[in-house]
mmCIF file of C-alpha atoms in Angstrom:
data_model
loop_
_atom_site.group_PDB
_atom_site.id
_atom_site.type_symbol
_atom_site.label_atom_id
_atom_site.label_comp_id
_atom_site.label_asym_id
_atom_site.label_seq_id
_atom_site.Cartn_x
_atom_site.Cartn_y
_atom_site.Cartn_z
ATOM 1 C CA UNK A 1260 -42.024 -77.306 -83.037
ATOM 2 C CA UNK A 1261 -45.186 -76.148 -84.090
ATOM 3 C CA UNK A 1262 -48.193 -77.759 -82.517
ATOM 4 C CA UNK A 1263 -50.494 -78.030 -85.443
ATOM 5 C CA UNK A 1264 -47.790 -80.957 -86.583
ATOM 6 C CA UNK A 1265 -50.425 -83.167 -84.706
ATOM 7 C CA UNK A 1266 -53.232 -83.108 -87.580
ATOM 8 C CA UNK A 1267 -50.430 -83.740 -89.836
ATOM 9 C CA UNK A 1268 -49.583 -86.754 -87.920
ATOM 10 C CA UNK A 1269 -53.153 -88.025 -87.475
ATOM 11 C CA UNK A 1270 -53.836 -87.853 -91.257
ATOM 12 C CA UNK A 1271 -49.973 -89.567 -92.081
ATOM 13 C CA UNK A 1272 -50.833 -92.261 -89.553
ATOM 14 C CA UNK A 1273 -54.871 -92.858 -90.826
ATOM 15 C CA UNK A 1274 -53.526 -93.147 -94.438
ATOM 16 C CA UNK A 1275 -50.427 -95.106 -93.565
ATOM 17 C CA UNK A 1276 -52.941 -97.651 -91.822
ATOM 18 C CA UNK A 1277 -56.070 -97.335 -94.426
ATOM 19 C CA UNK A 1278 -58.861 -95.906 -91.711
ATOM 20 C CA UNK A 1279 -61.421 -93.526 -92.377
ATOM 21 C CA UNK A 1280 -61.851 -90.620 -90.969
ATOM 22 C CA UNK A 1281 -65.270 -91.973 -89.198
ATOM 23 C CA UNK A 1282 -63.366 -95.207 -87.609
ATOM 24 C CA UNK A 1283 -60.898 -92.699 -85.788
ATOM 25 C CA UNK A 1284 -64.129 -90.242 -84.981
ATOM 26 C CA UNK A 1285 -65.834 -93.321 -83.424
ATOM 27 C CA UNK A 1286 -63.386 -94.479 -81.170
ATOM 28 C CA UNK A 1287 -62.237 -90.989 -79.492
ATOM 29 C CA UNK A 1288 -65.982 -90.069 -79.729
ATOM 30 C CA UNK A 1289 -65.622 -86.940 -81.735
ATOM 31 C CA UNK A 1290 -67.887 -85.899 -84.827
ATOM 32 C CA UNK A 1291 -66.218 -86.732 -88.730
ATOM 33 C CA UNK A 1292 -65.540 -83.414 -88.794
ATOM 34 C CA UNK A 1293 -63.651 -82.677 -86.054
ATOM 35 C CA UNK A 1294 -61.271 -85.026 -87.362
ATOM 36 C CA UNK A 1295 -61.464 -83.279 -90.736
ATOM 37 C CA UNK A 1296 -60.985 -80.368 -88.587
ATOM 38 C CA UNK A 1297 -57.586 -81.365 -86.996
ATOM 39 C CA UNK A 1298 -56.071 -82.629 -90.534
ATOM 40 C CA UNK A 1299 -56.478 -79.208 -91.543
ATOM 41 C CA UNK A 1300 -54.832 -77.456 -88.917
ATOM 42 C CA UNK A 1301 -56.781 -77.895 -86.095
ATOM 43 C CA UNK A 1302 -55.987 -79.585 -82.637
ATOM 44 C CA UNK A 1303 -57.419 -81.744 -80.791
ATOM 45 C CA UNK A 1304 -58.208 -80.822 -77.342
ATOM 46 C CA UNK A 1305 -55.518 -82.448 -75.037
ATOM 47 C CA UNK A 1306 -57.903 -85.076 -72.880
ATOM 48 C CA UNK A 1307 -57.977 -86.866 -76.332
ATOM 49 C CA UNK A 1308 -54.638 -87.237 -77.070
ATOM 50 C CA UNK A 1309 -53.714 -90.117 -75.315
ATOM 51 C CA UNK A 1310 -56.814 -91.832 -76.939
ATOM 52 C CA UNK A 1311 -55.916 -91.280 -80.396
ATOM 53 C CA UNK A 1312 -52.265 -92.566 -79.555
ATOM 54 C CA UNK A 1313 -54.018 -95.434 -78.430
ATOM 55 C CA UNK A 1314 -56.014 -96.134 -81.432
ATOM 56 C CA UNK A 1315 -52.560 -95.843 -83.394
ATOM 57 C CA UNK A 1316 -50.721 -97.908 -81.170
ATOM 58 C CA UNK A 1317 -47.892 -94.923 -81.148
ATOM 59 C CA UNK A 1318 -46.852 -92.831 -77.889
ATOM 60 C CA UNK A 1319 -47.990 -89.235 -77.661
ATOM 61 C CA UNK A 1320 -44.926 -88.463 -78.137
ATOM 62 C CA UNK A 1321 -44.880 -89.352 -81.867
ATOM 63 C CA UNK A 1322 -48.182 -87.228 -82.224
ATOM 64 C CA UNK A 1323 -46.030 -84.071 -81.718
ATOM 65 C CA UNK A 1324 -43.483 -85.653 -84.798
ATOM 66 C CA UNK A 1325 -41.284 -86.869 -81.833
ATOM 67 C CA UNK A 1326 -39.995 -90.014 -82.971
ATOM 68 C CA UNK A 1327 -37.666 -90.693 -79.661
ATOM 69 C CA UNK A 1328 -38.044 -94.569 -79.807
ATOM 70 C CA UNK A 1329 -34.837 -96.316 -80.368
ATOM 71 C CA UNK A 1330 -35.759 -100.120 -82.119
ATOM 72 C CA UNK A 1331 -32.245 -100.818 -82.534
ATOM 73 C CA UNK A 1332 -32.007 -102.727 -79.108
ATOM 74 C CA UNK A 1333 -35.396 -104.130 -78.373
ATOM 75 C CA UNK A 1334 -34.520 -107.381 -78.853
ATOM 76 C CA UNK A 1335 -32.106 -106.985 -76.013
ATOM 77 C CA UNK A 1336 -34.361 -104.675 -74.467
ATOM 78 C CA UNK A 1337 -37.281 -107.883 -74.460
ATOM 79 C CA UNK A 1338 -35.047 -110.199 -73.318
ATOM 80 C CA UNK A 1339 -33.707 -108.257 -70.453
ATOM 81 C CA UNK A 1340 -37.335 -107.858 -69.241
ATOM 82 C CA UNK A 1341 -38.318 -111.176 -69.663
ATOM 83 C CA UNK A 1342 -35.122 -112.607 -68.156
ATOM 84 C CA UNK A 1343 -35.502 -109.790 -64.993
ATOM 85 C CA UNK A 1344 -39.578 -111.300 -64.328
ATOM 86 C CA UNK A 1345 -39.231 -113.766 -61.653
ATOM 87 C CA UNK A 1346 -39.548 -117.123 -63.477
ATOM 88 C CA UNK A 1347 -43.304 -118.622 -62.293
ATOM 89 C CA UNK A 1348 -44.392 -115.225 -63.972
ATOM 90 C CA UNK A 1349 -42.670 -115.624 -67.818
ATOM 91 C CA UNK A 1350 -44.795 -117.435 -69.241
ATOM 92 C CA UNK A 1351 -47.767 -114.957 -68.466
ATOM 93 C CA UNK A 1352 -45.563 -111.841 -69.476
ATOM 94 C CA UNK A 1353 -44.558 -113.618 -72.662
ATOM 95 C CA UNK A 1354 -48.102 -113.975 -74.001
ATOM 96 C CA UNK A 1355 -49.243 -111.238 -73.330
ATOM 97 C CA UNK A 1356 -46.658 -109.738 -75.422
ATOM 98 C CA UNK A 1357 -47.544 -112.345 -78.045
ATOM 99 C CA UNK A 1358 -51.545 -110.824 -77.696
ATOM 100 C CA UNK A 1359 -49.516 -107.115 -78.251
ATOM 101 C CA UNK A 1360 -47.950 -108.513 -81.451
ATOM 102 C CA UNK A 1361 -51.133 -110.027 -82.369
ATOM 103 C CA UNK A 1362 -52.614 -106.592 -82.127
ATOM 104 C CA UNK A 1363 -50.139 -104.786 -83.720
ATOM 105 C CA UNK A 1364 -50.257 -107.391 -87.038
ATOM 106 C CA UNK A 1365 -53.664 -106.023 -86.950
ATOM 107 C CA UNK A 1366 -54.719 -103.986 -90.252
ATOM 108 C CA UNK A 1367 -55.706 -101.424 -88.210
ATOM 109 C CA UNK A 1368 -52.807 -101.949 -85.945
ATOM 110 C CA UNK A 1369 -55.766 -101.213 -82.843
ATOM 111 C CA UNK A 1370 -59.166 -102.130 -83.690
ATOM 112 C CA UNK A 1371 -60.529 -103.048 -80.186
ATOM 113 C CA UNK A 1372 -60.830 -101.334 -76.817
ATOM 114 C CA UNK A 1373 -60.104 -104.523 -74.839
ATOM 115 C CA UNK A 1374 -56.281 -104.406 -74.977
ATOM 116 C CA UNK A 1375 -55.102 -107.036 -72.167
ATOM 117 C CA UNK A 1376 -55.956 -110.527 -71.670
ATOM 118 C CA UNK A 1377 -56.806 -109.593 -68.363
ATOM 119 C CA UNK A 1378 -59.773 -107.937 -69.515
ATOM 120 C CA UNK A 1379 -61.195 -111.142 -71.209
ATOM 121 C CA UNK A 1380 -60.470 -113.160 -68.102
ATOM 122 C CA UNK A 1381 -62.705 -110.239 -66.183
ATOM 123 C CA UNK A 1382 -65.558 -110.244 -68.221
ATOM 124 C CA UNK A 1383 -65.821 -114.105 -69.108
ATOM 125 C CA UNK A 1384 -66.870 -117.381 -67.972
ATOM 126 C CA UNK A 1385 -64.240 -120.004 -66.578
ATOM 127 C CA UNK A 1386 -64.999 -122.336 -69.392
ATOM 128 C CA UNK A 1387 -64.994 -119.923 -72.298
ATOM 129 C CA UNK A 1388 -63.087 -119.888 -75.428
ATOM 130 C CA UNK A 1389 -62.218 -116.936 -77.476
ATOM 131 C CA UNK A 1390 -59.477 -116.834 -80.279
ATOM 132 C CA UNK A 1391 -58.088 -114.226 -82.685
ATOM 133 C CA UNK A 1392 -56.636 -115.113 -86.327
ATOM 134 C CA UNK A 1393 -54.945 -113.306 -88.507
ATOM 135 C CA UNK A 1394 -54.187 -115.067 -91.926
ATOM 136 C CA UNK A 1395 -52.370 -113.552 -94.568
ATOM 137 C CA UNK A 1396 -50.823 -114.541 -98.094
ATOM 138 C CA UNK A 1397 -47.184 -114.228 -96.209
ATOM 139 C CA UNK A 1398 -48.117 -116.487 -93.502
ATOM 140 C CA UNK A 1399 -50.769 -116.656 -90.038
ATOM 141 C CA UNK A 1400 -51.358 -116.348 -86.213
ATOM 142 C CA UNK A 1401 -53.776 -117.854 -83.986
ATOM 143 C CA UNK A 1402 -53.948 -117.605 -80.730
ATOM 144 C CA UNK A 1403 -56.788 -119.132 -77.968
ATOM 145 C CA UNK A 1404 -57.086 -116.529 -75.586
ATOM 146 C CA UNK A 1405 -59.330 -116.233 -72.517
ATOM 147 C CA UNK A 1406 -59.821 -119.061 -69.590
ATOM 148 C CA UNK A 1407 -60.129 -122.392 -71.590
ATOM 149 C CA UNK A 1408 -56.952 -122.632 -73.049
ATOM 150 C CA UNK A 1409 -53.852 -120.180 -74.101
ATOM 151 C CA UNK A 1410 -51.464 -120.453 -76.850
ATOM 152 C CA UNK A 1411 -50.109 -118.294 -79.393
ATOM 153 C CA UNK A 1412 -48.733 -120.048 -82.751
ATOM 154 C CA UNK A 1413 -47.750 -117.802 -85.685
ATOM 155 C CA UNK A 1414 -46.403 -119.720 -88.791
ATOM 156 C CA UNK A 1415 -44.583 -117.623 -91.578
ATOM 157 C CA UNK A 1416 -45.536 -119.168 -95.311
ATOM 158 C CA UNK A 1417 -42.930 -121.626 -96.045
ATOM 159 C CA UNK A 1418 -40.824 -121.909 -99.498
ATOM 160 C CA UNK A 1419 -42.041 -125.156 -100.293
ATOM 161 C CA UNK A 1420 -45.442 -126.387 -98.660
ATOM 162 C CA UNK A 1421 -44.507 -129.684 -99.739
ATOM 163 C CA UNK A 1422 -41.103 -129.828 -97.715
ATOM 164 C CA UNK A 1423 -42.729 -127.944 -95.026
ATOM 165 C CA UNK A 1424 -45.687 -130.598 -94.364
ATOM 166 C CA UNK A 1425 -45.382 -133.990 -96.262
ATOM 167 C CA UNK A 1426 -41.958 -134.950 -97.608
ATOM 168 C CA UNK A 1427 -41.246 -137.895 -95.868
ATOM 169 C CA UNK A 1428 -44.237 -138.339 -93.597
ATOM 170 C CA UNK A 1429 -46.815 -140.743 -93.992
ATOM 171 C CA UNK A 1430 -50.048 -139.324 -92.652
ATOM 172 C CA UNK A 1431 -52.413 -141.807 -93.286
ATOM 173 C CA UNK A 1432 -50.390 -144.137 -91.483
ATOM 174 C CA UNK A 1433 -50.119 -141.758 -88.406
ATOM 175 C CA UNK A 1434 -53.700 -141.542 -88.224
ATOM 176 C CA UNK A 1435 -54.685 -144.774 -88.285
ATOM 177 C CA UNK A 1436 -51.818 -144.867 -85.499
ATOM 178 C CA UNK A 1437 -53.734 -142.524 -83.418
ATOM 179 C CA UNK A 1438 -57.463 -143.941 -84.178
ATOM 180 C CA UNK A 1439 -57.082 -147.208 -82.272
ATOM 181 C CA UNK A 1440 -58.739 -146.302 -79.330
ATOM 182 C CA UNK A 1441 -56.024 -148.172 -77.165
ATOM 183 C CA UNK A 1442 -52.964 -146.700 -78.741
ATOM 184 C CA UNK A 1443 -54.874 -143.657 -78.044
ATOM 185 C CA UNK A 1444 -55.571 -144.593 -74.406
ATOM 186 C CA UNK A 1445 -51.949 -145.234 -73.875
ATOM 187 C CA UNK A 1446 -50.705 -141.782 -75.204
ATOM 188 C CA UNK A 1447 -53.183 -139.842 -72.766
ATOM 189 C CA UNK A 1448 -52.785 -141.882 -70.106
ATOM 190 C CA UNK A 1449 -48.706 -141.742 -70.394
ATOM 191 C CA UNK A 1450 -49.031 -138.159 -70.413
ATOM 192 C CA UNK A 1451 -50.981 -137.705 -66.965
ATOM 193 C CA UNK A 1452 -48.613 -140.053 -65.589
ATOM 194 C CA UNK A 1453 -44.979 -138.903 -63.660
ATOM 195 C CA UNK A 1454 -43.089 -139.496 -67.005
ATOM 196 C CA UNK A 1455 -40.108 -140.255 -64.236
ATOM 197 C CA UNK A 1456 -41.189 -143.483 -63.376
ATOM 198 C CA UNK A 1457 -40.475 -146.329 -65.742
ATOM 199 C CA UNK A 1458 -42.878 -148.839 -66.335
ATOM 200 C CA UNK A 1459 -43.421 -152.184 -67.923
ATOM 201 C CA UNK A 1460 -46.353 -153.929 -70.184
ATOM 202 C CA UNK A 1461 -47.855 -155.253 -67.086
ATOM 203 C CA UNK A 1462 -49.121 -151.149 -66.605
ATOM 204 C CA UNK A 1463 -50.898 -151.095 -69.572
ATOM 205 C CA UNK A 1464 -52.587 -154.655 -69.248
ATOM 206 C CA UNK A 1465 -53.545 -153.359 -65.729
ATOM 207 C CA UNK A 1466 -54.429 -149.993 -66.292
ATOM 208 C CA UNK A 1467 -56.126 -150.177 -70.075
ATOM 209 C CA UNK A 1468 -57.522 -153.576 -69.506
ATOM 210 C CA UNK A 1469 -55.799 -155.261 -73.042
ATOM 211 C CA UNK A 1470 -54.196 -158.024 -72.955
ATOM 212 C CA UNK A 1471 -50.562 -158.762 -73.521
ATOM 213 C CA UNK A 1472 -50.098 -158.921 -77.146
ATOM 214 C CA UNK A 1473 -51.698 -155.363 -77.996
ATOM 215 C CA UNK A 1474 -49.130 -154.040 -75.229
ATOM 216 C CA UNK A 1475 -46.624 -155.298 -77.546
ATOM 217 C CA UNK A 1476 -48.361 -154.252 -80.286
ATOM 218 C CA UNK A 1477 -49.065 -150.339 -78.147
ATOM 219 C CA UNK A 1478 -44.905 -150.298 -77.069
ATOM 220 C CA UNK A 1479 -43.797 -150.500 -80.635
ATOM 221 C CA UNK A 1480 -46.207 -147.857 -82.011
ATOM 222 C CA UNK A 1481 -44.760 -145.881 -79.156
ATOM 223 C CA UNK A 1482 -41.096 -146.568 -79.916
ATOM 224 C CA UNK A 1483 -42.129 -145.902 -83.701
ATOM 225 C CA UNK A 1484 -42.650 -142.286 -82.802
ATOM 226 C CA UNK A 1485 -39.939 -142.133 -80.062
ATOM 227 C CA UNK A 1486 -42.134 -141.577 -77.389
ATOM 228 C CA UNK A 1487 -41.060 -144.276 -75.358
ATOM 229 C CA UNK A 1488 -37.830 -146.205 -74.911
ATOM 230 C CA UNK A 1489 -36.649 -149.009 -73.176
ATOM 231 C CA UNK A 1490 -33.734 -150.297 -71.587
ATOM 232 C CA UNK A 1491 -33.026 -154.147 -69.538
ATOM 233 C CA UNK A 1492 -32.557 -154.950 -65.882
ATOM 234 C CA UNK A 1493 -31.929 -157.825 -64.215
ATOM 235 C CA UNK A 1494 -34.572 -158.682 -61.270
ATOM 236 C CA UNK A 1495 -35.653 -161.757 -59.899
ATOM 237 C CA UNK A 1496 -32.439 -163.462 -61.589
ATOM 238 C CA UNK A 1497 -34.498 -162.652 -64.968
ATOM 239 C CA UNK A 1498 -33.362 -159.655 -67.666
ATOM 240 C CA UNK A 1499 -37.354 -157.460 -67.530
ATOM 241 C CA UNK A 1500 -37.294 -154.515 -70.346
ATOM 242 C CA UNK A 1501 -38.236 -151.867 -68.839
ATOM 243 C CA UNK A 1502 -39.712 -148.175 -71.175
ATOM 244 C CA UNK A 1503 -39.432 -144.760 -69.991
ATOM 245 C CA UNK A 1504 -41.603 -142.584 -71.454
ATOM 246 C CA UNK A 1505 -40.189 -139.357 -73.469
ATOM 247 C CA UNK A 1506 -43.131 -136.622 -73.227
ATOM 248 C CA UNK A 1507 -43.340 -133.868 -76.008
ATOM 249 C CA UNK A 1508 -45.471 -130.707 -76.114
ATOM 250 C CA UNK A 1509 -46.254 -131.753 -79.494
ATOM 251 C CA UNK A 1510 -48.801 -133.716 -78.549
ATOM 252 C CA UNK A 1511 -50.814 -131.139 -76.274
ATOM 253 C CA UNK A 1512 -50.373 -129.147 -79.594
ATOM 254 C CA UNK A 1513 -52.457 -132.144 -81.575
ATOM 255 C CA UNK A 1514 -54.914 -131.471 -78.855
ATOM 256 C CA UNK A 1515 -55.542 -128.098 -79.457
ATOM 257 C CA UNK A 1516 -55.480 -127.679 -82.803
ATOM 258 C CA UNK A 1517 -57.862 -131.433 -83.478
ATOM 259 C CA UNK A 1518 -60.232 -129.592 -81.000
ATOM 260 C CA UNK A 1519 -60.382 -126.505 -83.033
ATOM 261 C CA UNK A 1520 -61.597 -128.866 -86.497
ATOM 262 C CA UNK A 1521 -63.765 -131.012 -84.454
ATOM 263 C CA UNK A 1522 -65.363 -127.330 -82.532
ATOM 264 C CA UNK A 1523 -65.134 -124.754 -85.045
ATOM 265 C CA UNK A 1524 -64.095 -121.453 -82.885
ATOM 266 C CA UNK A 1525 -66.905 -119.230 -83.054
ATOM 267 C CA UNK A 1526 -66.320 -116.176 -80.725
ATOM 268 C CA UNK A 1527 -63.134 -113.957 -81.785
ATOM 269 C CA UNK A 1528 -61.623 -111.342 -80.317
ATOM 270 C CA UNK A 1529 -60.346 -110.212 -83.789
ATOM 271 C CA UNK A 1530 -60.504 -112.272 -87.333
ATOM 272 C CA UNK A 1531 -58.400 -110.519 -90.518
ATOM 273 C CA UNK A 1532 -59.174 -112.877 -93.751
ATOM 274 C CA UNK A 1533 -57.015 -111.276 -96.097
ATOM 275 C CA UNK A 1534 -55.466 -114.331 -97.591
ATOM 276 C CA UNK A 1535 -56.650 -115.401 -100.885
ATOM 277 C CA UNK A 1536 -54.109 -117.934 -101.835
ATOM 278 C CA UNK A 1537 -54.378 -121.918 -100.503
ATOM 279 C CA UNK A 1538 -52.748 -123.079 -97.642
ATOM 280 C CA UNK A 1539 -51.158 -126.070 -99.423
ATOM 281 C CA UNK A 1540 -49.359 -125.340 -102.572
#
């Protein structure tokens, strides 16, 4: 196979991704027209190879029209790995996979150098926040990245928006719900406590300082959203109800996401706006 296949490549790959000539130039810090230069027959010298697979997200390999990767058994391939890391290390290895699909969503499929989350947790404070977005008419990602607080949540656009988000549900009456400062108490508090150990309405008149009938009133908010249930025992010759509470990661999700409207993120790591149809229609 004839070397000069690699300016072939480089121009295939630049067009297939829409970059210019200059954007490719920048990165592998080259003139314009040495690119020009290699999608014309040229080479590049081989130092820069690896680079410009980089900035294409491809393996050398593919630069010489060596197409060797079999995607018929990634899936297996993923969940081999993932199942072979020891199990207080998944969760780590997982997102940063999800920060390498992020990436490779990317218009540019690789627009930045810093390419690991690692990096970000190098060259950052402990406290800092930094997200990436990508938000498209066929659906969006975002993903908090850095030392504050990590999550990946990518969300392909539904059918039916309406089906998706309101049939059935009564917002308004979940917010005002979740805007009595007590109920709201209760749902934090119940979520720093050992969700093994049951409890009864004498905790929350201890703990949140209310008195017995907003317990009641607390309890069957809770039970309304089945995050609590409760079950009878007999002690002291008297039947006590007793509530167990049922934790859900849905609620560290309202966390998140309410503290991304009431901060607006401000410092991405990379921020496509393509989308130029509503959220909700």
């Amino acid at each position: 196979m004839s070397i000069e296949i690699i300016g072939k490549q480089i121009a295939s790959l630049r067009k297939e991704k829409g970059i210019k000539q200059e954007e490719l130039a920048n990165y592998v810090g080259v003139s314009t027209q040495a690119v020009s230069k290699w999608e014309n027959g040229g080479v590049p010298d081989t130092e820069l190879l690896p680079k410009i697979a980089d900035f294409f997200c491809v393996s050398v390999d593919s630069l010489f029209g060596r197409n060797i990767t079999d995607y018929s058994d990634l899936q297996s391939a993923l969940i081999k790995k993932i199942c072979d890391t020891p199990r207080n290390e998944r969760f780590k290895l997982v997102f940063n996979y999800c920060w390498d699909m992020e990436r490779a969503m990317m218009p540019h499929g690789h627009s930045i150098e810093k390419c690991s989350i690692e990096d970000y947790e190098k060259e950052i404070g402990t406290d800092a926040q930094h997200y990436s977005s990508i938000m498209q008419n066929d659906g969006f990602t975002r993903m908090g990245i850095a030392n504050r607080s990590q999550y990946f949540l990518i969300v392909p656009e539904p059918q039916s928006t309406d089906d998706a988000y309101f049939k059935g549900i009564d917002y308004p009456a979940f917010f005002r719900d979740f805007s009595d400062e007590d109920f709201w108490n209760a749902c934090v508090y119940l979520n720093k406590r050992d969700f093994q150990k049951a409890f009864t309405r004498a905790l929350f008149i201890n703990k949140l300082g209310i008195n017995d009938e907003k317990a009641k009133e607390i309890l069957s908010k809770l039970k309304k959203y089945k995050m609590v249930y409760s079950t009878q025992i007999e002690m002291d010759d008297e039947i006590q109800t007793v509530y167990h509470f049922n934790p859900t990661p849905s609620f560290i999700a309202l966390l998140i996401f309410a503290r991304e409207i009431i901060e607006k993120p401000e410092i991405f790591a990379y921020y496509s706006g393509a989308r130029d149809t509503p959220y909700l229609k």
